[in-house]
Each structure stands twice: as C-alpha cells, then as structure tokens.
Amino acid sequence: MTQSLLPQVPKAINLEVLAKDAVVALILKAGGLILIFVLQVFLARWMGKTEYGIYEYVFAWTLLLAIPAGLGLPRTTLRLISEYRVKQDWGSLRGILHGSWMLTALASMLICMGVAGVIFLMDYYNNFVYATPLFIGLGLIPLQALVKLQLETTRAMNSIIAAYAPSIIIWPILVLCGAFTLLQTKHSLSSLQAISLATVMLFVIVILQLAFLQVKVNTEVESATPVYAYRQWISISLVLLLQRAFFVFLDECDVIMVGSLMGPTSAGLYNVAAKTALWVSFVLEAIIMIAAPTFSTLYTQGDMQGLQKVVSRFSMWIFWPSLVIGLFLLVFTQPVLSIFGSDFVAASGALKVLILGRLVSSFCSTVGCLMIMTGHQNKSLTVFAYSALINAVLNAIAIPRFGILGAAMTTTFTLVIWNIWLSKLVIKHIGVNPWFFSSLFVQENQSTTHS
C-alpha cells in the first residue's frame, strides 16, 4: 500500500507547541478585541448613543437568531472533525464539511422568512420602532451562521490564523474603513447605514473563509467519497444547538431586554459596559481557541493524565492575566468609558459589576468547552437551560427597578451559577479538575516526583 503523503495526525500533545499556539491565539484575540473596541468607540462617537443603541440592538438580535440558523452544527463539526482526523476517517470528514454547509444555508433562509413575517406583523399592528433596522439586518443572520460554521471547521483543522483572522481582524477593519468613508461622503452615519455596511462586509468574510478552508482541505484531507451521517450529526447538534442558544442568550439577553424595556439610549450605554467587560475574558477565549481540538484529541485517545495536565496548564495561563486586566478596569473604569464619550461614564457601575462575573469565569477556566469536546454535552444542557431562565426572569425584575445596573447584577449572578455548576459536572463526569488552584497542586506533584 502506498504511504500517504498527507500530514499525519499527531499522537501526543506537546505543551511547548501548545504554548506557542496559545501565544498566536492571544495575539489574534487581543488584536481582535482592540479592533472591536476601536470600532465600538468610533461608531458610538460618529452615530450618537441613540443610533448606536439601535445598531447594537439589531446586532444582538441577529446574533441570537443565527444560533438556530446554525442548527448546532458549528460545535458539532469542531468535535467530529477532530475525531475524524484522529481516526483518519476522510470520507466522514468530507461529508460533514459539505453537508453542514448546506444544512446551515437552508435553515438560515427559512428562519429569515419566518422572522420577516413576525416583524411585519408587529409593525403592522403596533408601529414597531425597530422594524426597518431589523428588516435590513435580516441578511446578517445567514452570514453570521455561516461565518461561525466555517470558523469552527477551520479551527478543527488546526489552523488558528485562518479560522479567526477573517472574522475578528479583517471584518472590523473593513467596517471601520467603510464607516469612515460614509461619514466623509454623507457627513453623518445612521444605524441603517451601519447595519447595511456590516452586512456587506460580513459577506466578504464568508467568501474569504471559504477560500482559506478550500486550500486547507485540499492540502490535508485525502480524497474520499463523502459519507453523510445526518442522523448522527443531528442527534449531537440539536443538544449543542440548545446549549449554544442558551449560552448566547446569556450573553445577549441583557442588551436586548435593556433595549426593549428602557429604549435604545440605555441599550447603547449598557452595551459599552458589556463589551468593555469582555476584556477580562479575552485570555480565556483565546485559550479556548486552541483548547477545544486538544481536549477532543486527548479524550479520544483515552489520555486522561495528559488531559488533566493540559487543563491545569491552561487554567494557570488564563487566571493571572485575567486578574490583572480585571483589576486595571476596576481602578480605571471611568477613564476607560470616557473614551466612548462623556455620556458613557454613566455605565461605570454596571461595568464594575460585570467585571466580577467575568473574573469568576476565568477562575473556572474551560468548563463549558470540556463538557462539549468530551461528549458530555447532554449533561451540561440543564445547566445552560436553568441559567438562561434565571437570567431572563431576574432581568425582567431588576431592569425596571435598577436600570442597567440591575442587568449587570443579574448577568454576573448567572455567570457565577453556571460556572460553578459546570465545574462540578466536569469533576464528576470527566474526572478532571478545571479550577485555577488545581494547577498549583499539579505543579507541586511534578516537583515532588522529580525530587
């Protein structure tokens, strides 16, 4: 038999290689966050808090609706492609590449038509203020679903730069340049213009991702007849769809409810606080960029000792930088918010509360990713469902009474609940301790062994 010339899947995980990949992921994530932050600052200044609030309200809804449009397939492809690469099951790999794209495109079109009907009815009977912006933003739904699918597919192929650079680096640059051009030619920037611009630039990103992915597949995947295991994919993806929907609901529910209950101005203020608080989690999210395929590979190989070692090392890499960033933002809250404009300093209390919740997530490390990539997604679904329900109910109570501070308190409380709950499930079902202090014991044991 002729030996394959394609690169073989590594049999072991090298921590030094992971460290180098982590540096690349951190650079990408930091660059992306900086660009998004700069984009948010300029959009808020150029549009004003009301128009900016409308833009963010529409974007939050489209992000939420892109979840059912994706059918849970992004996380399914991430997990299964990692498994197929270990097993060198090229037919199944090619099948899920083609089949997942077609399913996502079809589901997206159906959801867009359904949402358009709902918006039309709401506007017809009640003069819905967000109707026109939401109609224009419908194109974002299939594009965001495809961007997420192609990102996770490329990520599973162990190409961090090709996976993340288009959406977190190139897209904000394109939108920023386009918005500046519109401002110079039109002398103003409305929410409708910004939504249209974001849609066009996201279409460019979808095409760019496809080109990157095609090169990667042609280089690393052997020719084989595609195997379409739709029943297996759907059985996994439906659970992941619900889980992802609950997760994004937790991220976007506060912005949507603030916008619905208090109006676009408050939504703009709160969104600035929520986006700024994400800086605390940027190291966690960067590490997860490389962690997910690694977790799947080690668990598929049955290397539980290696899995604990990697998780412990990741938790150490995540916690200390996150703590430093969190303390900096707590001390310099008002100066940071004033970058967006003097009006946005009013969100300083909400930002401080949100920072605390993000610090808890950093302490608990990669618990959500661990449950999914080791096939325990069904056991974690309850956690996300109850957390989403608690978040919605408490937001409905707290926002009318405490305003954007109430939304921040609710979000932080929910983050604490689901992180601690998931951590206990990881310890029980996977046998791995994800908490930060576990890395200290692992290092101590290693030192004792060497001595």
Short mmCIF file of C-alpha atoms in Angstrom, two decimals:
data_model
loop_
_atom_site.label_atom_id
_atom_site.label_comp_id
_atom_site.label_asym_id
_atom_site.label_seq_id
_atom_site.Cartn_x
_atom_site.Cartn_y
_atom_site.Cartn_z
CA MET A 1 0.00 0.00 0.00
CA THR A 2 1.29 3.44 -0.89
CA GLN A 3 2.06 5.57 2.10
CA SER A 4 0.01 8.77 2.30
CA LEU A 5 1.92 11.96 1.60
CA LEU A 6 -0.56 13.99 3.62
CA PRO A 7 0.46 15.11 7.13
CA GLN A 8 -0.44 12.61 9.79
CA VAL A 9 -2.36 13.43 12.95
CA PRO A 10 -0.02 13.82 15.93
CA LYS A 11 -0.23 11.06 18.52
CA ALA A 12 0.76 13.16 21.52
CA ILE A 13 0.16 16.70 22.73
CA ASN A 14 3.29 18.79 23.27
CA LEU A 15 2.88 21.55 25.87
CA GLU A 16 5.60 23.64 24.24
CA VAL A 17 3.72 23.54 20.93
CA LEU A 18 0.51 24.41 22.78
CA ALA A 19 2.29 27.34 24.42
CA LYS A 20 3.35 28.69 21.01
CA ASP A 21 -0.18 28.20 19.68
CA ALA A 22 -1.52 29.96 22.78
CA VAL A 23 0.71 32.98 22.06
CA VAL A 24 -0.64 33.13 18.49
CA ALA A 25 -4.21 32.81 19.81
CA LEU A 26 -3.62 35.56 22.38
CA ILE A 27 -2.20 37.89 19.73
CA LEU A 28 -5.17 37.22 17.46
CA LYS A 29 -7.71 37.61 20.25
CA ALA A 30 -6.05 40.75 21.63
CA GLY A 31 -5.83 42.25 18.16
CA GLY A 32 -9.47 41.38 17.50
CA LEU A 33 -10.65 42.85 20.79
CA ILE A 34 -8.67 46.02 20.21
CA LEU A 35 -10.16 46.39 16.75
CA ILE A 36 -13.70 45.72 18.00
CA PHE A 37 -13.14 48.17 20.86
CA VAL A 38 -11.89 50.83 18.45
CA LEU A 39 -14.82 50.13 16.13
CA GLN A 40 -17.29 50.48 19.03
CA VAL A 41 -15.67 53.75 20.13
CA PHE A 42 -15.83 55.34 16.69
CA LEU A 43 -19.34 54.07 15.94
CA ALA A 44 -20.59 55.41 19.28
CA ARG A 45 -18.96 58.79 18.63
CA TRP A 46 -20.00 59.05 14.98
CA MET A 47 -23.58 57.81 15.45
CA GLY A 48 -24.52 59.09 18.91
CA LYS A 49 -25.86 56.93 21.71
CA THR A 50 -29.39 56.53 20.27
CA GLU A 51 -28.43 55.47 16.72
CA TYR A 52 -25.62 53.37 18.17
CA GLY A 53 -28.12 51.74 20.53
CA ILE A 54 -30.37 50.81 17.58
CA TYR A 55 -27.39 49.31 15.72
CA GLU A 56 -26.35 47.20 18.74
CA TYR A 57 -29.95 46.14 19.43
CA VAL A 58 -30.30 44.78 15.88
CA PHE A 59 -26.88 43.13 16.04
CA ALA A 60 -27.76 41.43 19.33
CA TRP A 61 -30.96 40.01 17.82
CA THR A 62 -29.22 38.75 14.69
CA LEU A 63 -26.51 37.08 16.77
CA LEU A 64 -29.23 35.33 18.77
CA LEU A 65 -31.18 34.27 15.67
CA ALA A 66 -28.01 32.99 13.98
CA ILE A 67 -27.87 30.26 16.64
CA PRO A 68 -30.95 28.30 15.47
CA ALA A 69 -29.87 29.06 11.89
CA GLY A 70 -26.64 27.19 12.63
CA LEU A 71 -28.55 24.14 13.94
CA GLY A 72 -25.77 23.50 16.46
CA LEU A 73 -23.52 22.37 13.60
CA PRO A 74 -20.51 24.64 14.34
CA ARG A 75 -19.70 22.87 17.63
CA THR A 76 -20.65 19.51 16.10
CA THR A 77 -18.16 19.95 13.26
CA LEU A 78 -15.47 21.12 15.68
CA ARG A 79 -15.83 18.00 17.78
CA LEU A 80 -16.38 15.43 14.99
CA ILE A 81 -13.72 16.72 12.61
CA SER A 82 -11.20 16.50 15.46
CA GLU A 83 -12.28 12.87 15.99
CA TYR A 84 -12.24 12.05 12.27
CA ARG A 85 -8.71 13.42 11.99
CA VAL A 86 -7.52 11.19 14.82
CA LYS A 87 -9.19 8.16 13.20
CA GLN A 88 -8.29 9.33 9.65
CA ASP A 89 -11.90 8.83 8.57
CA TRP A 90 -11.62 11.05 5.48
CA GLY A 91 -14.99 10.11 3.97
CA SER A 92 -16.89 11.21 7.08
CA LEU A 93 -14.76 14.35 7.29
CA ARG A 94 -15.58 15.36 3.72
CA GLY A 95 -19.22 14.51 4.28
CA ILE A 96 -19.62 16.77 7.30
CA LEU A 97 -17.80 19.60 5.52
CA HIS A 98 -20.28 19.59 2.62
CA GLY A 99 -23.43 18.56 4.48
CA SER A 100 -23.13 21.03 7.36
CA TRP A 101 -22.76 24.00 4.97
CA MET A 102 -25.88 23.07 3.01
CA LEU A 103 -27.95 22.46 6.14
CA THR A 104 -26.89 25.81 7.61
CA ALA A 105 -27.73 27.74 4.43
CA LEU A 106 -31.16 26.12 4.19
CA ALA A 107 -32.03 26.65 7.85
CA SER A 108 -30.89 30.29 7.66
CA MET A 109 -33.19 31.06 4.73
CA LEU A 110 -36.20 29.53 6.50
CA ILE A 111 -35.52 31.48 9.70
CA CYS A 112 -35.12 34.76 7.79
CA MET A 113 -38.52 34.28 6.14
CA GLY A 114 -40.17 33.48 9.48
CA VAL A 115 -38.58 36.46 11.25
CA ALA A 116 -39.56 38.80 8.40
CA GLY A 117 -43.18 37.74 8.85
CA VAL A 118 -43.07 38.38 12.60
CA ILE A 119 -41.52 41.84 12.14
CA PHE A 120 -44.13 42.75 9.52
CA LEU A 121 -47.00 41.76 11.85
CA MET A 122 -45.51 43.64 14.82
CA ASP A 123 -45.06 46.78 12.74
CA TYR A 124 -48.50 46.48 11.14
CA TYR A 125 -50.34 46.36 14.46
CA ASN A 126 -48.10 48.41 16.75
CA ASN A 127 -45.79 50.72 14.70
CA PHE A 128 -42.65 48.84 15.79
CA VAL A 129 -39.76 51.34 16.13
CA TYR A 130 -37.10 48.74 15.30
CA ALA A 131 -38.93 47.33 12.25
CA THR A 132 -36.88 48.93 9.44
CA PRO A 133 -33.47 48.33 11.07
CA LEU A 134 -34.41 44.69 11.74
CA PHE A 135 -35.59 44.18 8.15
CA ILE A 136 -32.27 45.50 6.86
CA GLY A 137 -30.38 43.37 9.39
CA LEU A 138 -32.01 40.09 8.30
CA GLY A 139 -29.10 39.43 5.94
CA LEU A 140 -26.79 39.23 8.94
CA ILE A 141 -28.50 36.04 10.17
CA PRO A 142 -27.35 33.56 7.46
CA LEU A 143 -23.98 35.30 7.16
CA GLN A 144 -23.27 35.05 10.89
CA ALA A 145 -24.36 31.40 10.90
CA LEU A 146 -22.01 30.56 8.01
CA VAL A 147 -19.13 32.57 9.47
CA LYS A 148 -19.43 30.64 12.74
CA LEU A 149 -19.65 27.27 10.96
CA GLN A 150 -16.62 27.96 8.77
CA LEU A 151 -14.66 29.34 11.72
CA GLU A 152 -15.18 26.18 13.77
CA THR A 153 -14.49 23.95 10.75
CA THR A 154 -11.16 25.65 10.06
CA ARG A 155 -10.37 25.60 13.78
CA ALA A 156 -10.89 21.83 13.84
CA MET A 157 -8.34 21.61 11.02
CA ASN A 158 -5.80 23.15 13.45
CA SER A 159 -5.43 26.44 11.61
CA ILE A 160 -5.94 29.18 14.20
CA ILE A 161 -4.97 32.12 12.00
CA ALA A 162 -7.12 31.08 9.03
CA ALA A 163 -10.03 30.34 11.40
CA TYR A 164 -10.12 33.60 13.35
CA ALA A 165 -8.35 36.30 11.33
CA PRO A 166 -11.19 36.90 8.82
CA SER A 167 -13.94 37.49 11.39
CA ILE A 168 -12.09 39.11 14.31
CA ILE A 169 -9.37 41.03 12.45
CA ILE A 170 -10.39 41.69 8.85
CA TRP A 171 -14.13 42.30 9.38
CA PRO A 172 -13.83 45.15 11.94
CA ILE A 173 -11.16 46.81 9.78
CA LEU A 174 -13.46 46.67 6.75
CA VAL A 175 -16.44 48.03 8.72
CA LEU A 176 -14.35 50.80 10.28
CA CYS A 177 -12.96 51.89 6.91
CA GLY A 178 -16.42 51.72 5.33
CA ALA A 179 -18.00 53.73 8.15
CA PHE A 180 -15.29 56.39 7.89
CA THR A 181 -15.86 56.63 4.13
CA LEU A 182 -19.62 57.03 4.63
CA LEU A 183 -19.05 59.68 7.27
CA GLN A 184 -16.79 61.65 4.95
CA THR A 185 -19.14 61.45 1.97
CA LYS A 186 -22.52 61.69 3.72
CA HIS A 187 -21.35 63.80 6.71
CA SER A 188 -23.39 61.54 9.00
CA LEU A 189 -23.72 57.88 9.93
CA SER A 190 -27.10 56.37 10.75
CA SER A 191 -27.92 52.98 12.22
CA LEU A 192 -29.40 51.85 8.88
CA GLN A 193 -26.19 52.70 7.05
CA ALA A 194 -24.07 50.94 9.67
CA ILE A 195 -26.22 47.79 9.56
CA SER A 196 -26.06 47.68 5.75
CA LEU A 197 -22.31 48.18 5.81
CA ALA A 198 -21.82 45.41 8.40
CA THR A 199 -23.86 43.03 6.22
CA VAL A 200 -21.86 43.68 3.06
CA MET A 201 -18.54 43.28 4.84
CA LEU A 202 -19.68 40.05 6.52
CA PHE A 203 -20.49 38.65 3.07
CA VAL A 204 -16.90 39.40 2.04
CA ILE A 205 -15.70 37.47 5.11
CA VAL A 206 -17.79 34.41 4.20
CA ILE A 207 -16.15 34.29 0.76
CA LEU A 208 -12.69 34.76 2.26
CA GLN A 209 -13.25 31.96 4.79
CA LEU A 210 -14.38 29.62 2.04
CA ALA A 211 -11.20 30.28 0.08
CA PHE A 212 -8.99 29.61 3.14
CA LEU A 213 -10.89 26.44 4.00
CA GLN A 214 -10.73 25.08 0.47
CA VAL A 215 -6.94 25.39 0.44
CA LYS A 216 -6.70 23.68 3.84
CA VAL A 217 -8.90 20.76 2.83
CA ASN A 218 -7.14 20.21 -0.50
CA THR A 219 -3.79 20.13 1.31
CA GLU A 220 -4.57 17.96 4.33
CA VAL A 221 -7.59 15.74 3.58
CA GLU A 222 -7.27 12.67 1.39
CA SER A 223 -9.69 12.17 -1.49
CA ALA A 224 -12.62 10.00 -0.42
CA THR A 225 -16.31 9.51 -1.12
CA PRO A 226 -18.24 11.79 1.27
CA VAL A 227 -20.19 9.98 3.99
CA TYR A 228 -23.30 11.88 5.08
CA ALA A 229 -24.19 10.73 8.62
CA TYR A 230 -27.09 13.17 9.00
CA ARG A 231 -28.75 11.24 11.83
CA GLN A 232 -25.58 11.22 13.92
CA TRP A 233 -24.89 14.90 13.26
CA ILE A 234 -28.42 15.96 14.14
CA SER A 235 -28.51 13.87 17.33
CA ILE A 236 -25.42 15.71 18.54
CA SER A 237 -26.15 19.11 17.05
CA LEU A 238 -29.67 19.51 18.47
CA VAL A 239 -28.30 19.31 22.01
CA LEU A 240 -25.45 21.65 21.12
CA LEU A 241 -27.94 23.97 19.41
CA LEU A 242 -29.95 24.32 22.59
CA GLN A 243 -26.80 24.72 24.64
CA ARG A 244 -25.37 27.35 22.31
CA ALA A 245 -28.70 29.16 22.17
CA PHE A 246 -28.81 29.34 25.97
CA PHE A 247 -25.19 30.50 26.07
CA VAL A 248 -25.69 33.30 23.53
CA PHE A 249 -28.98 34.17 25.24
CA LEU A 250 -26.98 34.70 28.43
CA ASP A 251 -24.61 36.99 26.52
CA GLU A 252 -27.25 38.98 24.60
CA CYS A 253 -30.35 38.81 26.82
CA ASP A 254 -29.28 41.75 28.97
CA VAL A 255 -28.67 44.02 25.96
CA ILE A 256 -31.95 43.00 24.30
CA MET A 257 -34.00 43.43 27.48
CA VAL A 258 -32.41 46.78 28.31
CA GLY A 259 -33.20 47.96 24.77
CA SER A 260 -36.77 46.62 24.97
CA LEU A 261 -37.58 47.88 28.47
CA MET A 262 -35.58 51.12 28.59
CA GLY A 263 -35.03 52.14 24.96
CA PRO A 264 -32.06 52.42 22.58
CA THR A 265 -30.19 55.07 24.59
CA SER A 266 -29.89 52.81 27.64
CA ALA A 267 -29.05 49.89 25.36
CA GLY A 268 -26.15 51.89 23.95
CA LEU A 269 -24.85 52.72 27.42
CA TYR A 270 -25.15 49.17 28.68
CA ASN A 271 -23.62 47.63 25.55
CA VAL A 272 -20.47 49.70 26.03
CA ALA A 273 -20.13 48.35 29.58
CA ALA A 274 -20.78 44.77 28.47
CA LYS A 275 -18.28 44.95 25.58
CA THR A 276 -15.62 46.54 27.80
CA ALA A 277 -16.04 43.81 30.45
CA LEU A 278 -15.23 41.21 27.78
CA TRP A 279 -11.60 42.29 28.04
CA VAL A 280 -11.41 40.28 31.26
CA SER A 281 -12.39 37.13 29.36
CA PHE A 282 -10.19 37.64 26.32
CA VAL A 283 -7.41 35.33 27.60
CA LEU A 284 -9.97 32.61 28.38
CA GLU A 285 -11.50 32.88 24.92
CA ALA A 286 -8.06 32.89 23.29
CA ILE A 287 -7.03 29.72 25.12
CA ILE A 288 -10.28 28.01 24.15
CA MET A 289 -9.36 28.70 20.52
CA ILE A 290 -6.60 26.08 20.82
CA ALA A 291 -8.04 24.06 23.70
CA ALA A 292 -11.12 22.55 22.05
CA PRO A 293 -9.38 20.34 19.43
CA THR A 294 -6.75 19.39 22.04
CA PHE A 295 -9.39 18.25 24.53
CA SER A 296 -11.14 16.14 21.89
CA THR A 297 -7.88 14.54 20.76
CA LEU A 298 -6.71 13.61 24.27
CA TYR A 299 -10.12 12.31 25.33
CA THR A 300 -10.47 10.23 22.14
CA GLN A 301 -7.03 8.74 22.81
CA GLY A 302 -8.01 7.98 26.44
CA ASP A 303 -5.10 10.04 27.82
CA MET A 304 -6.77 11.33 30.98
CA GLN A 305 -3.49 12.15 32.71
CA GLY A 306 -2.47 14.25 29.73
CA LEU A 307 -5.89 15.92 29.72
CA GLN A 308 -5.58 16.94 33.38
CA LYS A 309 -2.07 18.26 32.74
CA VAL A 310 -3.22 20.37 29.80
CA VAL A 311 -6.31 21.68 31.63
CA SER A 312 -4.20 22.64 34.66
CA ARG A 313 -1.67 24.44 32.49
CA PHE A 314 -4.43 26.28 30.63
CA SER A 315 -6.09 27.36 33.89
CA MET A 316 -2.83 28.96 35.05
CA TRP A 317 -2.36 30.73 31.72
CA ILE A 318 -5.92 32.07 31.93
CA PHE A 319 -6.29 33.23 35.53
CA TRP A 320 -3.34 35.55 36.21
CA PRO A 321 -3.63 37.75 33.08
CA SER A 322 -7.42 37.92 33.56
CA LEU A 323 -6.96 39.06 37.16
CA VAL A 324 -4.54 41.81 36.11
CA ILE A 325 -6.90 43.05 33.38
CA GLY A 326 -9.88 42.94 35.76
CA LEU A 327 -8.09 44.95 38.46
CA PHE A 328 -6.97 47.53 35.90
CA LEU A 329 -10.53 48.04 34.65
CA LEU A 330 -11.90 48.25 38.19
CA VAL A 331 -9.42 51.01 39.05
CA PHE A 332 -9.72 52.96 35.78
CA THR A 333 -13.41 52.38 34.99
CA GLN A 334 -14.39 55.99 34.31
CA PRO A 335 -11.35 56.94 32.19
CA VAL A 336 -11.87 53.84 30.04
CA LEU A 337 -15.58 54.55 29.50
CA SER A 338 -14.90 58.22 28.75
CA ILE A 339 -13.09 57.08 25.59
CA PHE A 340 -16.54 56.40 24.12
CA GLY A 341 -17.72 59.88 25.13
CA SER A 342 -18.60 61.65 28.36
CA ASP A 343 -22.19 60.32 28.30
CA PHE A 344 -20.98 56.72 28.63
CA VAL A 345 -19.36 57.27 32.05
CA ALA A 346 -22.87 56.70 33.43
CA ALA A 347 -22.31 52.97 32.81
CA SER A 348 -19.35 52.73 35.23
CA GLY A 349 -21.34 50.96 37.97
CA ALA A 350 -22.62 48.35 35.53
CA LEU A 351 -19.11 47.77 34.19
CA LYS A 352 -17.65 47.11 37.66
CA VAL A 353 -20.32 44.51 38.40
CA LEU A 354 -19.84 42.78 35.03
CA ILE A 355 -16.07 42.59 35.59
CA LEU A 356 -16.63 40.49 38.73
CA GLY A 357 -18.68 37.95 36.78
CA ARG A 358 -16.00 37.65 34.10
CA LEU A 359 -13.35 37.04 36.77
CA VAL A 360 -15.37 34.08 38.06
CA SER A 361 -15.43 32.64 34.52
CA SER A 362 -11.64 32.95 34.34
CA PHE A 363 -11.24 31.18 37.69
CA CYS A 364 -13.34 28.24 36.50
CA SER A 365 -11.33 28.02 33.28
CA THR A 366 -12.60 25.98 30.28
CA VAL A 367 -15.52 24.08 31.84
CA GLY A 368 -18.06 24.56 29.03
CA CYS A 369 -15.57 23.60 26.35
CA LEU A 370 -14.52 20.48 28.31
CA MET A 371 -18.09 19.18 28.59
CA ILE A 372 -18.76 19.59 24.87
CA MET A 373 -15.49 18.28 23.48
CA THR A 374 -15.59 15.13 25.63
CA GLY A 375 -19.13 14.20 24.55
CA HIS A 376 -20.89 15.23 27.79
CA GLN A 377 -22.97 17.98 26.20
CA ASN A 378 -26.26 16.35 27.28
CA LYS A 379 -25.30 16.57 30.95
CA SER A 380 -24.48 20.28 30.71
CA LEU A 381 -27.66 21.23 28.84
CA THR A 382 -29.66 21.50 32.07
CA VAL A 383 -27.14 23.98 33.45
CA PHE A 384 -27.49 26.29 30.46
CA ALA A 385 -31.28 25.98 30.39
CA TYR A 386 -31.76 26.90 34.06
CA SER A 387 -29.15 29.68 33.81
CA ALA A 388 -30.95 31.22 30.83
CA LEU A 389 -34.30 31.03 32.63
CA ILE A 390 -32.86 32.60 35.78
CA ASN A 391 -31.23 35.32 33.70
CA ALA A 392 -34.42 36.23 31.86
CA VAL A 393 -36.61 36.27 34.98
CA LEU A 394 -34.18 38.29 37.07
CA ASN A 395 -33.56 40.75 34.23
CA ALA A 396 -37.31 41.32 33.91
CA ILE A 397 -37.41 42.12 37.64
CA ALA A 398 -34.13 44.02 38.05
CA ILE A 399 -34.02 46.22 34.93
CA PRO A 400 -37.26 48.19 35.60
CA ARG A 401 -36.14 48.70 39.20
CA PHE A 402 -32.38 49.28 38.96
CA GLY A 403 -31.84 50.08 35.27
CA ILE A 404 -28.63 48.97 33.59
CA LEU A 405 -27.08 48.21 36.99
CA GLY A 406 -29.82 45.62 37.52
CA ALA A 407 -28.96 43.98 34.19
CA ALA A 408 -25.29 43.83 35.21
CA MET A 409 -26.09 42.29 38.61
CA THR A 410 -28.32 39.65 37.01
CA THR A 411 -25.72 38.72 34.39
CA THR A 412 -22.93 38.40 36.96
CA PHE A 413 -25.10 36.30 39.28
CA THR A 414 -25.96 33.96 36.40
CA LEU A 415 -22.31 33.63 35.36
CA VAL A 416 -21.37 32.57 38.88
CA ILE A 417 -24.12 29.93 39.00
CA TRP A 418 -23.39 28.24 35.69
CA ASN A 419 -19.59 28.29 36.05
CA ILE A 420 -19.62 26.63 39.47
CA TRP A 421 -22.31 24.15 38.40
CA LEU A 422 -20.41 23.16 35.24
CA SER A 423 -17.18 22.84 37.21
CA LYS A 424 -18.79 20.24 39.46
CA LEU A 425 -20.05 18.31 36.42
CA VAL A 426 -16.56 18.32 34.87
CA ILE A 427 -15.07 16.87 38.06
CA LYS A 428 -17.83 14.25 38.38
CA HIS A 429 -18.16 13.00 34.79
CA ILE A 430 -14.72 13.65 33.26
CA GLY A 431 -12.55 13.25 36.33
CA VAL A 432 -10.64 16.48 35.64
CA ASN A 433 -10.32 19.46 37.98
CA PRO A 434 -10.73 22.67 35.92
CA TRP A 435 -10.29 25.22 38.70
CA PHE A 436 -7.28 27.51 38.81
CA PHE A 437 -5.87 26.23 42.10
CA SER A 438 -5.69 22.67 40.71
CA SER A 439 -2.71 23.80 38.60
CA LEU A 440 -0.80 24.58 41.79
CA PHE A 441 -1.24 21.02 43.05
CA VAL A 442 -0.23 19.58 39.68
CA GLN A 443 2.98 21.60 39.73
CA GLU A 444 3.66 20.57 43.33
CA ASN A 445 3.18 16.88 42.46
CA GLN A 446 5.52 17.19 39.48
CA SER A 447 8.19 18.81 41.67
CA THR A 448 7.87 16.03 44.26
CA THR A 449 8.17 13.38 41.55
CA HIS A 450 11.33 14.91 40.10
CA SER A 451 12.95 15.26 43.53
#
